[in-house]
Coordinates of C-alpha atoms in Angstrom, one line a residue:
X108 CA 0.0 0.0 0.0
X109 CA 1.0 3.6 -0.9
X110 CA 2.2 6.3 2.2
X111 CA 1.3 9.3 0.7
X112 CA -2.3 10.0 -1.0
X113 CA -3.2 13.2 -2.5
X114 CA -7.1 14.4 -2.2
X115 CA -8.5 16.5 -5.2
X116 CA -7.3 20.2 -3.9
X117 CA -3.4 18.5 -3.7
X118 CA -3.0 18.1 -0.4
X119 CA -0.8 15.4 -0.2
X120 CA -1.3 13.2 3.6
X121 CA 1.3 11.1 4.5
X122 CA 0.3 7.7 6.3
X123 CA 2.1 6.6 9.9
X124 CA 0.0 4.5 11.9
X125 CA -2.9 1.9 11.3
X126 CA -5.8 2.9 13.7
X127 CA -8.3 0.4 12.7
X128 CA -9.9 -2.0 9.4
X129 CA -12.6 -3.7 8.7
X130 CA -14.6 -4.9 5.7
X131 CA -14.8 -1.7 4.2
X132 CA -11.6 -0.5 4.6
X133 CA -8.9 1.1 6.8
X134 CA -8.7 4.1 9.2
X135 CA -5.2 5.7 9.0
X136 CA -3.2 8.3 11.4
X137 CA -1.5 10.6 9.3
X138 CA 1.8 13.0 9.9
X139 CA 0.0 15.5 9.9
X140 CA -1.7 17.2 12.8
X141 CA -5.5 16.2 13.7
X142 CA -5.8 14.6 9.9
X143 CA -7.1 10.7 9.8
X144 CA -7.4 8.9 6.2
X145 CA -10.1 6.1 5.7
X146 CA -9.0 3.9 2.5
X147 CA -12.0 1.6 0.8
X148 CA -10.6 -1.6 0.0
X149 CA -11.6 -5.7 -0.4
X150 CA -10.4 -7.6 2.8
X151 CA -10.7 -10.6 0.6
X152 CA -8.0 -9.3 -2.2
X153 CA -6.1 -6.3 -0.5
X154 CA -6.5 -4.3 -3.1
X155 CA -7.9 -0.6 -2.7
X156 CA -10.9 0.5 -4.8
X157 CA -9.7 2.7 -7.5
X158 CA -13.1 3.4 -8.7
X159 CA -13.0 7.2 -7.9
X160 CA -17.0 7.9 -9.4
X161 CA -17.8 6.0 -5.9
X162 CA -16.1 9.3 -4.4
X163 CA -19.5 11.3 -4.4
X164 CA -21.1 9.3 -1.6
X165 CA -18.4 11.0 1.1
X166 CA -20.0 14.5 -0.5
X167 CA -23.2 13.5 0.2
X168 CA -23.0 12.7 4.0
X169 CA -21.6 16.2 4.3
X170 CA -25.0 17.1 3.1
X171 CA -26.8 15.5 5.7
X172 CA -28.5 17.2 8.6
X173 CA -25.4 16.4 11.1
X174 CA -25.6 19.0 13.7
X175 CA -21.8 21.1 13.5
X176 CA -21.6 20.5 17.2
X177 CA -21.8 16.6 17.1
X178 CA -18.4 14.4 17.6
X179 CA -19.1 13.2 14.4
X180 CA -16.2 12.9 12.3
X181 CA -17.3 13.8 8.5
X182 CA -15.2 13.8 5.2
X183 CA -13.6 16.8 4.7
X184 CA -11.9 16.1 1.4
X185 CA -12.0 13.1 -0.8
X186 CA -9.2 11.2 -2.1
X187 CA -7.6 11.6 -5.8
X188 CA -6.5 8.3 -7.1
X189 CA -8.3 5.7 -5.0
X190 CA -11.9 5.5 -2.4
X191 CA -11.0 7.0 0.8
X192 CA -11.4 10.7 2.4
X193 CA -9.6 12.9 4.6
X194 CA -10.9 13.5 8.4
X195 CA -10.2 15.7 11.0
X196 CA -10.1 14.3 14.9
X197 CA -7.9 15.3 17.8
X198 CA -4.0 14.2 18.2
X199 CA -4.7 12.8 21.3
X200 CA -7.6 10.0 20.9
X201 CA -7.6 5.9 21.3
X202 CA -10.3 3.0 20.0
X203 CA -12.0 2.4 22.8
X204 CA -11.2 -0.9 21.5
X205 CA -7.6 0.0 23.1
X206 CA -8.7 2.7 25.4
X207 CA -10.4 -0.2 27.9
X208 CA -9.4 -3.4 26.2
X209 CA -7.7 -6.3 28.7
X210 CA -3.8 -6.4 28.2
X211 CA -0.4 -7.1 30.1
X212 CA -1.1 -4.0 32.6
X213 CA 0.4 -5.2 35.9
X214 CA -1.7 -2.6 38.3
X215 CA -2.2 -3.2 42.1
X216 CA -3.2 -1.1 44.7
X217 CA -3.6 -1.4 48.4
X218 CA -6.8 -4.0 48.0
X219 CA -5.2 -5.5 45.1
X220 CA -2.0 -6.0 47.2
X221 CA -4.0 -8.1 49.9
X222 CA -4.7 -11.0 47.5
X223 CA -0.5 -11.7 47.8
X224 CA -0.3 -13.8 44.8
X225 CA -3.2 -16.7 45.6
X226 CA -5.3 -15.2 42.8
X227 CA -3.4 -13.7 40.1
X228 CA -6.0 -13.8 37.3
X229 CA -8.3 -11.7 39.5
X230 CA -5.5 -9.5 40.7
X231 CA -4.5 -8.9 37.1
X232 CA -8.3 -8.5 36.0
X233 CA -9.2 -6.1 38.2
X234 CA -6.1 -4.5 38.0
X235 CA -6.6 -3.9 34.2
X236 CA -10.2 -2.6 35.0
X237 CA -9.0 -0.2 37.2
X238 CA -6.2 1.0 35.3
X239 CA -8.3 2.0 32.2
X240 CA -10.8 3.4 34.1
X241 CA -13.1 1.6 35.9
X242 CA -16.9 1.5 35.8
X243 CA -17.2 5.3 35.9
X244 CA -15.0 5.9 32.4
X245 CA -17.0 3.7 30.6
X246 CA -20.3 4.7 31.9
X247 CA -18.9 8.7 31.2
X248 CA -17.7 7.1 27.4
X249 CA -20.7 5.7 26.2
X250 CA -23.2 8.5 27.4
X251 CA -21.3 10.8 25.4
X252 CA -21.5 8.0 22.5
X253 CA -25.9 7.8 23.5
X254 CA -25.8 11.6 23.1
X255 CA -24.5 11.5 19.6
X256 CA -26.5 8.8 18.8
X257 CA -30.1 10.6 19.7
X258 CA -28.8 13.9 17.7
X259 CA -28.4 11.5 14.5
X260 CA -31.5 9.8 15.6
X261 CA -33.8 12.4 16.1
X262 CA -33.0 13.6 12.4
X263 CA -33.9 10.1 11.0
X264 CA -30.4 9.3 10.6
X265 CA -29.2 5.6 11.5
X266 CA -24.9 5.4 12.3
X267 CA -25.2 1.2 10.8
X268 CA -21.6 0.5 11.7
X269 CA -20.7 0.7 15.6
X270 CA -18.2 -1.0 17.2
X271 CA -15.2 -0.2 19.7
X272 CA -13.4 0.4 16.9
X273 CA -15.1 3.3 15.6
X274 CA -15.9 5.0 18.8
X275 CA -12.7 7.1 20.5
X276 CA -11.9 9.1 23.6
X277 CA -9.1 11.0 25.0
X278 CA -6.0 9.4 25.8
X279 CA -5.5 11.7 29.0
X280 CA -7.5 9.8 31.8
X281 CA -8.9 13.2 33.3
X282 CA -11.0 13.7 30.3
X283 CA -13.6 11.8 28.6
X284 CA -14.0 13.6 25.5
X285 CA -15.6 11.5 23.0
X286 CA -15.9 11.3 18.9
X287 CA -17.3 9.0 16.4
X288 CA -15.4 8.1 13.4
X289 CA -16.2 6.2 9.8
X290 CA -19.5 7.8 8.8
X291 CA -19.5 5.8 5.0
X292 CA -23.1 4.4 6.0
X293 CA -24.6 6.6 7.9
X294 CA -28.3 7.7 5.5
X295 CA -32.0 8.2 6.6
X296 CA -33.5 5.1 7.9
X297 CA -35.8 5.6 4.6
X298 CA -32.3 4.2 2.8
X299 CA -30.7 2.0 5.4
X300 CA -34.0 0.0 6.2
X301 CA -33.8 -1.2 2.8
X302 CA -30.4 -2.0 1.3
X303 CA -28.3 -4.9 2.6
X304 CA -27.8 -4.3 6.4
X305 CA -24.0 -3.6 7.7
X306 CA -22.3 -4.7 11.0
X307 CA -19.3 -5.3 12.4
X308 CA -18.5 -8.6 13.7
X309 CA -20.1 -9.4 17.2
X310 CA -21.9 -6.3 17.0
X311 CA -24.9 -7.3 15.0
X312 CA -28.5 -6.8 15.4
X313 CA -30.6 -10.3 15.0
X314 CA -32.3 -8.8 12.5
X315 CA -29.6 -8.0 10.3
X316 CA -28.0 -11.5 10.5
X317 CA -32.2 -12.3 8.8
X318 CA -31.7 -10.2 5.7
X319 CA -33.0 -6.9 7.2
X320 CA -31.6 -3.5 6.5
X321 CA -30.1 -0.7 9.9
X322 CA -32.7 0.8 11.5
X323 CA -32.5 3.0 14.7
X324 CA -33.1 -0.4 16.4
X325 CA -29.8 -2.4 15.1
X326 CA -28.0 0.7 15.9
X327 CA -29.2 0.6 19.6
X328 CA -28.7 -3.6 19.7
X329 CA -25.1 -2.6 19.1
X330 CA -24.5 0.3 21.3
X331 CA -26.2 -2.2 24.0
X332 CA -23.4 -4.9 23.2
X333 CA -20.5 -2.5 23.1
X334 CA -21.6 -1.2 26.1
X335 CA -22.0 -4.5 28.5
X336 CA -19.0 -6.0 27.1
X337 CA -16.9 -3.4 27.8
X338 CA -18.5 -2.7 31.4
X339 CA -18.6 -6.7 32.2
X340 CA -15.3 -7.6 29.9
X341 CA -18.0 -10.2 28.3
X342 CA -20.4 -10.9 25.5
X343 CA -23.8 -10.8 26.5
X344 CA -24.7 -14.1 24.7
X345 CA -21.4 -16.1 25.2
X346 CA -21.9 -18.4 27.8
X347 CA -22.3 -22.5 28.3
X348 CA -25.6 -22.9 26.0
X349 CA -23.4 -21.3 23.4
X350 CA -20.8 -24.1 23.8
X351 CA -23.0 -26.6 23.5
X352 CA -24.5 -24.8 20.1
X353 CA -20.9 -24.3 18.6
X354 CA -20.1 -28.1 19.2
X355 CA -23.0 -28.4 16.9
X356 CA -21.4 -26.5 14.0
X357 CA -19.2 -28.6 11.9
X358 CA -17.3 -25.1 10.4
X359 CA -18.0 -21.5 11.6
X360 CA -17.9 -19.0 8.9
X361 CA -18.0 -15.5 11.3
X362 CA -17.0 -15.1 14.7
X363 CA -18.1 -16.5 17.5
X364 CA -19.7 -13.5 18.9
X365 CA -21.8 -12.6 15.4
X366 CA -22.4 -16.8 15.9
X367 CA -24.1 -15.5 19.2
X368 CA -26.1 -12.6 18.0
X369 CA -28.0 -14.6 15.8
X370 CA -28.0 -18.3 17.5
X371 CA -31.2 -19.2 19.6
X372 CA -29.4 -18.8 23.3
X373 CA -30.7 -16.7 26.6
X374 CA -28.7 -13.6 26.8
X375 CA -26.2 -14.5 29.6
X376 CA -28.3 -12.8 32.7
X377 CA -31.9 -13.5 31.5
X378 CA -33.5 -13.6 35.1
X379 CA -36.2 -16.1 33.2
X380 CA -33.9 -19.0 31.8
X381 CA -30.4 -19.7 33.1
X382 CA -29.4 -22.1 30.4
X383 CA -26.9 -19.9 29.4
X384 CA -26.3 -17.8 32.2
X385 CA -22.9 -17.4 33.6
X386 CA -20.5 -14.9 35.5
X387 CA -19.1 -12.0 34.0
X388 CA -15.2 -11.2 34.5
X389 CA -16.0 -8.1 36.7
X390 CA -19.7 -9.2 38.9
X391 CA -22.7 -7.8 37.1
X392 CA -24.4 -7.7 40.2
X393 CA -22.2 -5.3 41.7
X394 CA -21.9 -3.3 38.8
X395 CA -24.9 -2.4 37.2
X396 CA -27.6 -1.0 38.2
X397 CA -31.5 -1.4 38.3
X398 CA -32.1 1.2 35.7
X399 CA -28.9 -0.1 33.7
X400 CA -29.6 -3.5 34.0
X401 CA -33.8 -3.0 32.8
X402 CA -32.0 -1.2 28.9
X403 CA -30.0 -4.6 29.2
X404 CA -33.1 -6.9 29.6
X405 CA -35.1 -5.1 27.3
X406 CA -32.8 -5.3 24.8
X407 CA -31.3 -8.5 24.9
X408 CA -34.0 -10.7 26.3
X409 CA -36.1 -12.9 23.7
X410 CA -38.7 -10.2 23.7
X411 CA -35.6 -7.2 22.6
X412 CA -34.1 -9.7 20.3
X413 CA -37.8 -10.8 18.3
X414 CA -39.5 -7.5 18.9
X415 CA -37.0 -4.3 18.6
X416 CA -39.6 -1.8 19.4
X417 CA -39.6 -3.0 22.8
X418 CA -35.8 -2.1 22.7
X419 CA -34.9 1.1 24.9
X420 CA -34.3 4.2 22.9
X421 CA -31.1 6.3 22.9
X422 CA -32.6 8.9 25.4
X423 CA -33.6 6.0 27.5
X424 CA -29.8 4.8 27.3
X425 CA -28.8 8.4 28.1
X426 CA -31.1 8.7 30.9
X427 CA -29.9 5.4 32.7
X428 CA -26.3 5.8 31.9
X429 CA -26.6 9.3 33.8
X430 CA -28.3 7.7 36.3
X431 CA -25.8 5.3 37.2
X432 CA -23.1 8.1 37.0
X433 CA -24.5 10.4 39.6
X434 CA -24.9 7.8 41.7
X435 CA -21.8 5.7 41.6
X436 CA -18.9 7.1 43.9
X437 CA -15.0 5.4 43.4
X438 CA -13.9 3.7 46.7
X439 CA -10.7 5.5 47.9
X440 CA -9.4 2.0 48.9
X441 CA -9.8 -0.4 46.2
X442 CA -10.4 2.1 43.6
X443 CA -13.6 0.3 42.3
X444 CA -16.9 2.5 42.4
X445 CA -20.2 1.1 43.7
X446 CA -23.9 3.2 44.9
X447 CA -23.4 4.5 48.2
X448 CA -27.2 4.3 48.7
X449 CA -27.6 1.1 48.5
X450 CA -24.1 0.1 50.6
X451 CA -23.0 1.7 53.8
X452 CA -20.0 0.1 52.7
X453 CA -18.1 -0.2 49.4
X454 CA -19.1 -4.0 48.4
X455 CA -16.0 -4.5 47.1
X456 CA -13.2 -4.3 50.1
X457 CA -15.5 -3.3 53.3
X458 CA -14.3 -0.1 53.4
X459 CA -16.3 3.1 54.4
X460 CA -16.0 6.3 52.7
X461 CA -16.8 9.6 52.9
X462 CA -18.6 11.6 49.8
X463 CA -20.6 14.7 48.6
X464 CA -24.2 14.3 48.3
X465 CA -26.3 16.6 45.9
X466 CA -29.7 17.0 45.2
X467 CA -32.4 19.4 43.9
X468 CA -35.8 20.3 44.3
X469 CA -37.5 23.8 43.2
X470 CA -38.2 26.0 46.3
X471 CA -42.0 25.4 46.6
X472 CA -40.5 21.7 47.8
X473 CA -40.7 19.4 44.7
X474 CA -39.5 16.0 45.1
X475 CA -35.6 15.7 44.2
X476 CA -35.0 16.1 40.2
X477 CA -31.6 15.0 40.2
X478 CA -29.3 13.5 42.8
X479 CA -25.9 13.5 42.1
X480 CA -22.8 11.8 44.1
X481 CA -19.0 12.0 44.3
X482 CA -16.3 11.0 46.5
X483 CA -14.0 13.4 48.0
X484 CA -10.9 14.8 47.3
X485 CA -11.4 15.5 43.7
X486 CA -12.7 18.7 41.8
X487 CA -16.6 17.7 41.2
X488 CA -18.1 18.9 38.2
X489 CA -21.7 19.3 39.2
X490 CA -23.7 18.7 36.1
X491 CA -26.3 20.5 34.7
X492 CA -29.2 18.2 35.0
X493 CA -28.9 18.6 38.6
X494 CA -31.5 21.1 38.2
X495 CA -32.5 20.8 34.7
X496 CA -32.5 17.2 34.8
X497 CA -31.3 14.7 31.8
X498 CA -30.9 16.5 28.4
X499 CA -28.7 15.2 25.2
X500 CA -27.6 19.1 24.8
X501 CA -26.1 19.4 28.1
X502 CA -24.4 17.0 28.8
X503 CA -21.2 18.6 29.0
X504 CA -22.7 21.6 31.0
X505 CA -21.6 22.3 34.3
X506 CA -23.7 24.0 37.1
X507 CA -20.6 24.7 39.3
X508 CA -17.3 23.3 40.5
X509 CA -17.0 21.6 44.2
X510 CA -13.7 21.0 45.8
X511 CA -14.2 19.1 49.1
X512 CA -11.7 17.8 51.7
X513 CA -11.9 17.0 54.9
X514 CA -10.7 20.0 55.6
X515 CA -13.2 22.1 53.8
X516 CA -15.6 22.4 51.0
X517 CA -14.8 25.2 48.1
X518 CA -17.4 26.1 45.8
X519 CA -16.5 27.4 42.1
X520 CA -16.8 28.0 38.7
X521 CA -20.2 29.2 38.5
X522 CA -22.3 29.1 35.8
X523 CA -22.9 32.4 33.9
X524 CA -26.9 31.2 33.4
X525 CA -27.6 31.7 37.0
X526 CA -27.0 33.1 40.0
X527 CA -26.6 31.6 43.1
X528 CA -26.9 32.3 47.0
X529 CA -25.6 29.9 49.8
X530 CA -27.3 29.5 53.2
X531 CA -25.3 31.1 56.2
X532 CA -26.7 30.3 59.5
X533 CA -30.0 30.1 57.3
X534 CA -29.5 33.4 56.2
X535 CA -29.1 33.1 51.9
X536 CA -26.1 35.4 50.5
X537 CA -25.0 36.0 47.1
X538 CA -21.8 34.1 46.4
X539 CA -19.1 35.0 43.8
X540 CA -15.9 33.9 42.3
X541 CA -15.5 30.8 45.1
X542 CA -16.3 30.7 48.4
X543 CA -15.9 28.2 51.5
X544 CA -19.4 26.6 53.0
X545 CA -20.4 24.8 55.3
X546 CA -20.5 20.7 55.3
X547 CA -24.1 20.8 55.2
X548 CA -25.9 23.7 53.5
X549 CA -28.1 24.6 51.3
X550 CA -27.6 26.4 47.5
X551 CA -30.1 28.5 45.8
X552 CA -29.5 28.6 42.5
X553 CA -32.0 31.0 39.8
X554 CA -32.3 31.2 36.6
X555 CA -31.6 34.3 35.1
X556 CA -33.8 34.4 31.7
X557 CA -36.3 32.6 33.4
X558 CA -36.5 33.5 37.1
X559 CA -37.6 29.4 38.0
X560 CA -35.3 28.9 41.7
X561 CA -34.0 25.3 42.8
X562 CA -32.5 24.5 46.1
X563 CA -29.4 22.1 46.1
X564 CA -28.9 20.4 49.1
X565 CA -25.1 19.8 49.8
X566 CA -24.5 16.8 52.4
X567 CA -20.8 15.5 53.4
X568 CA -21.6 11.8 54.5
X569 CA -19.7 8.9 55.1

């Protein structure tokens, strides 16, 4: 393959690095800065479609209705001699393929160092977990990834291709910036529902594997899968009945997770049949959440599987994914995060710990809109559907900035939308700039085009 290709205004891009391929072609890094290259070829032959007329579909999905604030990453030039477009994305993103894949990390902490060396699988497991991330980075990763998804969505747009190869974050751990790359299929459902249906293997969508075309539906099947296998570290339908299916099969022509997808087995925590349930390389239980684990049911249980309206939306996705992130606080011991109303205790080591509580209610007393959770000793970035509660737009919007010790509490960075007034001795001030408060107080926060008032309740527990 060549290392330089030109594009039709003469920029010439040289190639360095391989990010990903599949079986439409290959995602390059390029020398220069912020500029990716995506390459059509035939996996079968290696050889790169020089049929340039094919060119003018890349123009056409910079037509499409693609909000210029989405972390979509469109064609910005096409290629000269061969398929393939220019992108733009930032220097400093991974797959999330490698971003929270399993590899040779050797991490240990305190807890991790308690084991000795009886279990080293689970020490190296748990270790490789905690080094990418944990529960809460992949929980932060993929509502960013639900957010994009309901922008395309809600303009009849269906992505058709997901995988972890095609979704990427920041390299940095403190930031969870998120983009989208290798738009070739994405149309209106009115196109996708009705040409051949695309996948990547072990992401696909019963129906596709029947003949069907994407809909909104296969694109939610596969955001489901990504999602559980990358928060469990395991398929959703590989377990024992799958075995015993595979021993059936005297050759296998696709992976054995696309096998799964479209083979007659229980997903692997259907709460109905456990013939093919089994235990997930980090414990469901203790991971996942009611609200979580209803998307996962409805989505990969017989009736999700047969029936895709019954599958959650993205909203619904967003909303549960938020959900689970406000109310999941990292254990200063083991480093593992868990609900702290639902354990005194992290349910991991034992260990107690102490954390901010938040939540919200408008000043005539409404029940709480949003509660929202975080242990100490870290800058909190209070969100702004605290108060406005879960929105695809805002989900990078911040209310205000806490930073708690034991010490004190610091409150920050306020939002220019409102004003705000702390409770002194129940007397409410006007607060600026930053200011100290007290380990339990009260917020009043008010809109300033619209005049609506919310209290937020701040409580240091643990």
């Amino acid at each position: 393959m060549n290392q330089q290709y030109e594009d039709i205004y003469g920029n010439v891009f040289s190639l360095d690095k391989e990010l990903s391929s599949g079986g439409q072609g290959i995602v390059y890094k390029t020398k220069e800065p912020n500029v990716l290259l995506k390459i059509e070829w035939n996996p079968q032959t290696k050889r790169i479609n020089l049929d340039v007329v094919a060119n003018e579909k890349f123009d056409a999905i910079r037509l499409l209705p693609i909000p210029s604030n989405t972390n979509i990453t469109l064609p910005q030039s096409v290629l000269k001699d061969c398929v393939g477009y220019s992108m733009r994305m930032l220097d400093d993103m991974i797959s999330f393929e490698e971003a929270f894949r399993y590899g040779d990390i050797e991490y240990r902490n305190a807890w991790l160092e308690s084991f000795g060396d009886s279990n080293p699988e689970f020490v190296k497991g748990f270790g490789n977990y905690i080094s990418t991330g944990g529960k809460r980075r992949r929980i932060a990763a993929f509502l960013k990834v639900a957010g994009i998804l309901s922008t395309i969505h809600a303009r009849g747009l269906v992505y058709c291709d997901l995988s972890d190869k095609n979704m990427y974050i920041s390299s940095a751990q403190d930031r969870d910036v998120v983009w989208m790359i290798d738009v070739d299929n994405i149309n209106f459902i009115t196109v996708t529902s009705k040409r051949d249906g695309i996948f990547s293997p072990g992401y696909v969508a019963p129906e596709i594997l029947k003949g069907k075309g994407n809909t909104f539906y296969s694109d939610i099947f596969s955001f489901a899968i990504a999602l559980f296998w990358n928060l469990t570290g395991q398929h959703p339908y590989v377990g024992p009945q799958l075995e015993d299916k595979l021993e059936e099969e005297d050759f296998l022509s696709e992976t054995e997770e696309t096998f799964a997808c479209g083979c007659d087995v229980e997903w692997i925590r259907d709460d109905e049949d456990d013939s093919n349930y089994s235990e997930t390389p980090i414990p469901y239980d203790l991971l996942v959440g009611e609200k979580l684990n209803n998307c996962f049911k409805r989505t990969f249980s017989r009736a999700g599987r047969h029936k895709r309206l019954t599958r959650p939306t993205m909203i619904e996705w967003g909303e549960a994914l938020a959900y689970e992130l406000d109310n999941s606080i990292k254990c200063h011991k083991c480093e593992m995060e868990y609900n702290p109303t639902i354990s005194d205790t992290c349910p991991w080591c034992d260990e107690k710990n102490t954390y901010v509580s938040l939540s919200c209610k408008g000043v005539n007393g409404e029940n709480p809109v949003v509660t929202h959770m975080q242990e100490i000793g870290t800058v909190i970035k209070v969100p702004l559907r605290l108060i406005n509660g879960f929105s695809v737009s805002e989900l990078d919007d911040v209310l205000f900035e806490i930073e708690s010790s034991k010490k004190e509490v610091v409150i920050r960075s306020f939002n220019n939308h409102f004003d705000f007034e702390c409770s002194y001795d129940g007397i409410f001030q006007r607060i600026f700039g930053k200011c100290v408060i007290d380990r339990d107080t009260q917020i009043k926060v008010t809109d300033k085009s619209t005049g609506e008032k919310y209290l937020v309740d701040y409580v240091l527990k643990g």
